[in-house]
Short mmCIF file of C-alpha atoms in Angstrom, two decimals:
data_model
loop_
_atom_site.label_atom_id
_atom_site.label_comp_id
_atom_site.label_asym_id
_atom_site.label_seq_id
_atom_site.Cartn_x
_atom_site.Cartn_y
_atom_site.Cartn_z
CA UNK A 1 5.38 -18.01 -7.87
CA UNK A 2 7.68 -14.34 -7.69
CA UNK A 3 7.54 -12.48 -10.87
CA UNK A 4 10.02 -10.79 -12.87
CA UNK A 5 10.98 -7.05 -12.07
CA UNK A 6 10.61 -6.19 -15.67
CA UNK A 7 8.81 -2.74 -16.47
CA UNK A 8 5.82 -4.39 -18.35
CA UNK A 9 5.51 -6.84 -14.99
CA UNK A 10 6.14 -3.91 -12.77
CA UNK A 11 3.20 -1.83 -14.99
CA UNK A 12 0.88 -4.66 -14.54
CA UNK A 13 1.40 -5.25 -10.70
CA UNK A 14 0.20 -1.72 -9.82
CA UNK A 15 -2.38 -1.49 -12.41
CA UNK A 16 -3.98 -4.81 -10.58
CA UNK A 17 -3.40 -2.90 -7.19
CA UNK A 18 -4.84 0.47 -8.45
CA UNK A 19 -8.27 0.21 -6.49
CA UNK A 20 -6.23 -0.18 -3.33
CA UNK A 21 -3.58 2.37 -4.15
CA UNK A 22 -6.28 4.90 -5.25
CA UNK A 23 -8.41 4.41 -2.09
CA UNK A 24 -5.50 5.03 0.05
CA UNK A 25 -4.32 7.96 -1.53
CA UNK A 26 -7.58 9.99 -0.98
CA UNK A 27 -7.72 8.65 2.31
CA UNK A 28 -4.35 10.06 3.05
CA UNK A 29 -5.29 13.27 1.12
CA UNK A 30 -8.26 13.72 3.51
CA UNK A 31 -6.72 12.69 6.86
CA UNK A 32 -3.93 15.61 5.94
CA UNK A 33 -6.51 17.88 4.94
CA UNK A 34 -9.04 17.39 7.84
CA UNK A 35 -12.08 16.76 5.79
CA UNK A 36 -14.36 14.21 5.15
CA UNK A 37 -14.19 13.72 1.44
CA UNK A 38 -12.77 10.57 1.22
CA UNK A 39 -15.10 8.71 3.88
CA UNK A 40 -17.93 10.05 2.08
CA UNK A 41 -16.40 8.86 -1.27
CA UNK A 42 -15.94 5.28 0.66
CA UNK A 43 -19.51 5.22 1.58
CA UNK A 44 -20.03 5.68 -2.18
CA UNK A 45 -17.63 3.01 -3.47
CA UNK A 46 -19.34 0.16 -1.02
CA UNK A 47 -22.97 1.15 -2.43
CA UNK A 48 -21.50 0.95 -5.64
CA UNK A 49 -20.01 -2.60 -4.68
CA UNK A 50 -23.27 -3.92 -3.22
CA UNK A 51 -25.13 -2.92 -6.45
CA UNK A 52 -22.71 -4.72 -8.28
CA UNK A 53 -22.88 -8.08 -5.91
CA UNK A 54 -27.07 -7.95 -6.28
CA UNK A 55 -26.23 -7.79 -10.34
CA UNK A 56 -23.95 -10.69 -10.20
CA UNK A 57 -26.24 -12.28 -7.85
CA UNK A 58 -28.67 -12.16 -10.97
CA UNK A 59 -26.39 -13.16 -13.81
CA UNK A 60 -25.53 -16.41 -11.15
CA UNK A 61 -28.71 -17.16 -11.08
CA UNK A 62 -29.39 -17.00 -14.54
CA UNK A 63 -26.68 -19.41 -15.49
CA UNK A 64 -28.11 -21.71 -12.47
CA UNK A 65 -31.66 -21.80 -13.81
CA UNK A 66 -30.31 -22.77 -17.70
CA UNK A 67 -28.26 -25.72 -16.51
CA UNK A 68 -31.05 -27.03 -13.56
CA UNK A 69 -33.44 -26.84 -16.96
CA UNK A 70 -30.92 -29.00 -19.10
CA UNK A 71 -30.45 -31.56 -16.60
CA UNK A 72 -34.32 -31.92 -16.23
CA UNK A 73 -34.74 -32.07 -20.12
CA UNK A 74 -32.00 -34.33 -19.94
CA UNK A 75 -29.84 -32.59 -22.42
CA UNK A 76 -26.38 -33.94 -23.22
CA UNK A 77 -23.73 -32.32 -22.62
CA UNK A 78 -24.92 -29.73 -19.95
CA UNK A 79 -24.50 -26.39 -21.18
CA UNK A 80 -21.65 -23.96 -19.37
CA UNK A 81 -21.63 -21.10 -17.49
CA UNK A 82 -22.44 -18.26 -19.61
CA UNK A 83 -20.96 -15.58 -17.54
CA UNK A 84 -18.27 -17.44 -15.62
CA UNK A 85 -14.79 -15.80 -16.08
CA UNK A 86 -12.74 -17.41 -18.37
CA UNK A 87 -9.58 -17.47 -16.80
CA UNK A 88 -11.46 -19.68 -14.24
CA UNK A 89 -11.64 -22.46 -16.78
CA UNK A 90 -8.19 -22.07 -18.17
CA UNK A 91 -6.28 -21.57 -14.90
CA UNK A 92 -5.82 -25.66 -13.65
CA UNK A 93 -4.73 -24.16 -9.99
CA UNK A 94 -7.96 -22.15 -9.39
CA UNK A 95 -9.57 -25.38 -7.58
CA UNK A 96 -10.30 -24.69 -3.94
CA UNK A 97 -10.42 -27.26 -1.09
CA UNK A 98 -14.11 -26.78 -1.32
CA UNK A 99 -14.30 -28.02 -4.84
CA UNK A 100 -15.02 -24.74 -5.94
CA UNK A 101 -13.20 -23.27 -8.71
CA UNK A 102 -11.65 -19.82 -7.41
CA UNK A 103 -10.73 -16.69 -9.22
CA UNK A 104 -7.01 -17.14 -10.26
CA UNK A 105 -4.48 -15.00 -7.88
CA UNK A 106 -3.83 -12.51 -10.73
CA UNK A 107 -7.65 -11.78 -11.02
CA UNK A 108 -8.28 -10.87 -7.35
CA UNK A 109 -5.48 -9.70 -5.39
CA UNK A 110 -7.63 -9.99 -2.15
CA UNK A 111 -10.62 -12.29 -1.79
CA UNK A 112 -13.82 -10.42 -0.72
CA UNK A 113 -16.40 -11.77 1.72
CA UNK A 114 -17.68 -14.15 -1.66
CA UNK A 115 -14.38 -14.94 -2.63
CA UNK A 116 -15.12 -18.76 -2.13
CA UNK A 117 -17.94 -18.93 -3.55
CA UNK A 118 -19.20 -19.39 -6.72
CA UNK A 119 -21.45 -16.20 -7.18
CA UNK A 120 -18.04 -14.40 -7.03
CA UNK A 121 -16.95 -16.72 -10.53
CA UNK A 122 -19.57 -15.03 -12.14
CA UNK A 123 -17.43 -12.20 -14.11
CA UNK A 124 -20.85 -10.09 -15.07
CA UNK A 125 -20.10 -7.20 -14.24
CA UNK A 126 -16.59 -6.36 -13.57
CA UNK A 127 -16.38 -4.75 -10.11
CA UNK A 128 -12.90 -3.46 -10.98
CA UNK A 129 -15.02 -1.48 -14.01
CA UNK A 130 -17.57 -0.39 -11.63
CA UNK A 131 -15.01 0.85 -8.96
CA UNK A 132 -13.00 2.78 -12.07
CA UNK A 133 -16.40 4.25 -13.11
CA UNK A 134 -17.51 5.56 -10.22
CA UNK A 135 -14.47 7.00 -9.35
CA UNK A 136 -14.42 8.88 -12.51
CA UNK A 137 -17.89 9.95 -12.74
CA UNK A 138 -17.88 10.87 -8.86
CA UNK A 139 -14.83 13.28 -8.93
CA UNK A 140 -15.66 14.33 -12.96
CA UNK A 141 -19.44 15.48 -12.12
CA UNK A 142 -17.79 17.60 -9.49
CA UNK A 143 -14.99 19.24 -12.10
CA UNK A 144 -17.44 19.82 -14.48
CA UNK A 145 -19.98 21.90 -11.88
CA UNK A 146 -17.08 24.00 -10.94
CA UNK A 147 -17.21 27.27 -13.04
CA UNK A 148 -13.55 27.71 -12.24
CA UNK A 149 -12.52 24.21 -13.98
CA UNK A 150 -9.14 23.35 -11.65
CA UNK A 151 -6.69 22.40 -13.56
CA UNK A 152 -5.42 20.13 -10.99
CA UNK A 153 -8.75 18.07 -10.70
CA UNK A 154 -8.62 17.69 -14.75
CA UNK A 155 -5.12 16.40 -14.56
CA UNK A 156 -6.14 13.94 -11.36
CA UNK A 157 -8.87 12.62 -13.95
CA UNK A 158 -6.75 12.25 -16.70
CA UNK A 159 -4.25 10.08 -14.33
CA UNK A 160 -7.15 8.45 -12.95
CA UNK A 161 -8.40 7.61 -16.50
CA UNK A 162 -4.90 5.72 -17.71
CA UNK A 163 -4.74 3.94 -14.63
CA UNK A 164 -8.28 2.71 -15.03
CA UNK A 165 -7.79 2.12 -18.94
CA UNK A 166 -4.24 -0.15 -17.98
CA UNK A 167 -6.07 -2.07 -15.07
CA UNK A 168 -9.05 -3.09 -17.32
CA UNK A 169 -7.05 -3.62 -20.39
CA UNK A 170 -4.58 -6.51 -18.39
CA UNK A 171 -8.00 -7.83 -16.91
CA UNK A 172 -9.21 -8.22 -20.41
CA UNK A 173 -5.83 -9.65 -21.77
CA UNK A 174 -5.70 -12.53 -18.75
CA UNK A 175 -9.28 -13.62 -19.33
CA UNK A 176 -10.26 -12.04 -15.92
CA UNK A 177 -13.18 -9.87 -17.36
CA UNK A 178 -14.68 -9.75 -20.80
CA UNK A 179 -15.39 -6.94 -22.77
CA UNK A 180 -19.08 -7.21 -22.34
CA UNK A 181 -18.40 -7.51 -18.66
CA UNK A 182 -16.17 -4.43 -18.19
CA UNK A 183 -19.01 -2.61 -20.87
CA UNK A 184 -21.43 -2.89 -18.22
CA UNK A 185 -19.46 -2.33 -15.01
CA UNK A 186 -18.35 0.94 -16.85
CA UNK A 187 -22.36 1.99 -17.33
CA UNK A 188 -23.37 1.08 -13.88
CA UNK A 189 -20.50 2.63 -12.51
CA UNK A 190 -20.84 6.00 -13.93
CA UNK A 191 -24.40 6.16 -13.02
CA UNK A 192 -23.59 5.25 -9.30
CA UNK A 193 -20.98 8.09 -9.70
CA UNK A 194 -23.02 10.73 -10.86
CA UNK A 195 -26.10 9.75 -9.06
CA UNK A 196 -24.51 9.63 -5.81
CA UNK A 197 -22.50 12.90 -6.54
CA UNK A 198 -25.67 14.90 -6.95
CA UNK A 199 -27.41 13.01 -3.80
CA UNK A 200 -23.97 14.08 -1.59
CA UNK A 201 -23.85 17.75 -3.32
CA UNK A 202 -27.78 18.81 -2.42
CA UNK A 203 -26.81 17.14 1.09
CA UNK A 204 -23.44 19.51 1.60
CA UNK A 205 -21.06 20.70 -1.63
CA UNK A 206 -17.93 20.65 0.52
CA UNK A 207 -18.01 17.22 0.57
CA UNK A 208 -17.45 16.66 -3.09
CA UNK A 209 -14.08 16.91 -4.81
CA UNK A 210 -12.95 19.93 -6.61
CA UNK A 211 -16.55 21.58 -5.61
CA UNK A 212 -17.60 24.22 -3.34
CA UNK A 213 -14.45 24.90 -0.51
CA UNK A 214 -15.31 25.66 3.17
CA UNK A 215 -15.02 29.58 3.40
CA UNK A 216 -12.38 30.69 5.94
CA UNK A 217 -13.05 33.56 8.41
CA UNK A 218 -10.75 36.38 8.39
CA UNK A 219 -10.43 37.87 11.82
CA UNK A 220 -9.16 41.35 12.52
CA UNK A 221 -6.53 41.89 15.03
CA UNK A 222 -6.62 44.60 17.64
CA UNK A 223 -3.71 46.37 16.92
CA UNK A 224 -4.71 50.46 16.24
CA UNK A 225 -2.99 52.93 14.13
CA UNK A 226 -2.52 56.33 14.43
CA UNK A 227 -1.83 59.03 11.45
CA UNK A 228 0.39 61.97 12.19
CA UNK A 229 0.70 64.83 9.64
CA UNK A 230 3.97 67.00 9.43
CA UNK A 231 3.90 70.29 8.77
CA UNK A 232 6.52 71.59 6.20
#
């Protein structure tokens, strides 16, 4: 159902869309500047997402293993999944046509390739937290290594931090992610961001944000000047 356009609802709406909005801004910025910084950053976010999904598979397998062990032991009742999103249990509309309880709409704007798979219902770690932490760490590392301390880079980092905090607070408030999910996501994302920054900067420093820029060439014209002296 549609939401009413109250200030809080609008803030919440843009907070949930923040990963898409941030990505769109960086891509358009690179397009107009004619550089590949956003492309390099996107590759890093993809690698971070892959790592996050691998960790999700691990925690999903831990839940599966504990439940299967309880069934074999005849435990009654069967223990619940420790790492499943609380919102899936609370929202009665989340059961899909295949019987799997899907993520509520307010927890995931777009479903990924595993959006209808039970593993995506595992909340550990928070992929949103990993995205924001990776972006902050990747750009923050570049800003910290710049001896000129670019004020525009610092201001952009503060803006990103505020947007990230708003997004994650709303997700925890709506039980999309638990505090431990967010903490682990922040740690993994930050580690990926710092590691990826040093890998990129060692390859080509001009590919990083607020780092070393390409030097322009000074072209001298063909105009000639002649000096004359007036006798007084």
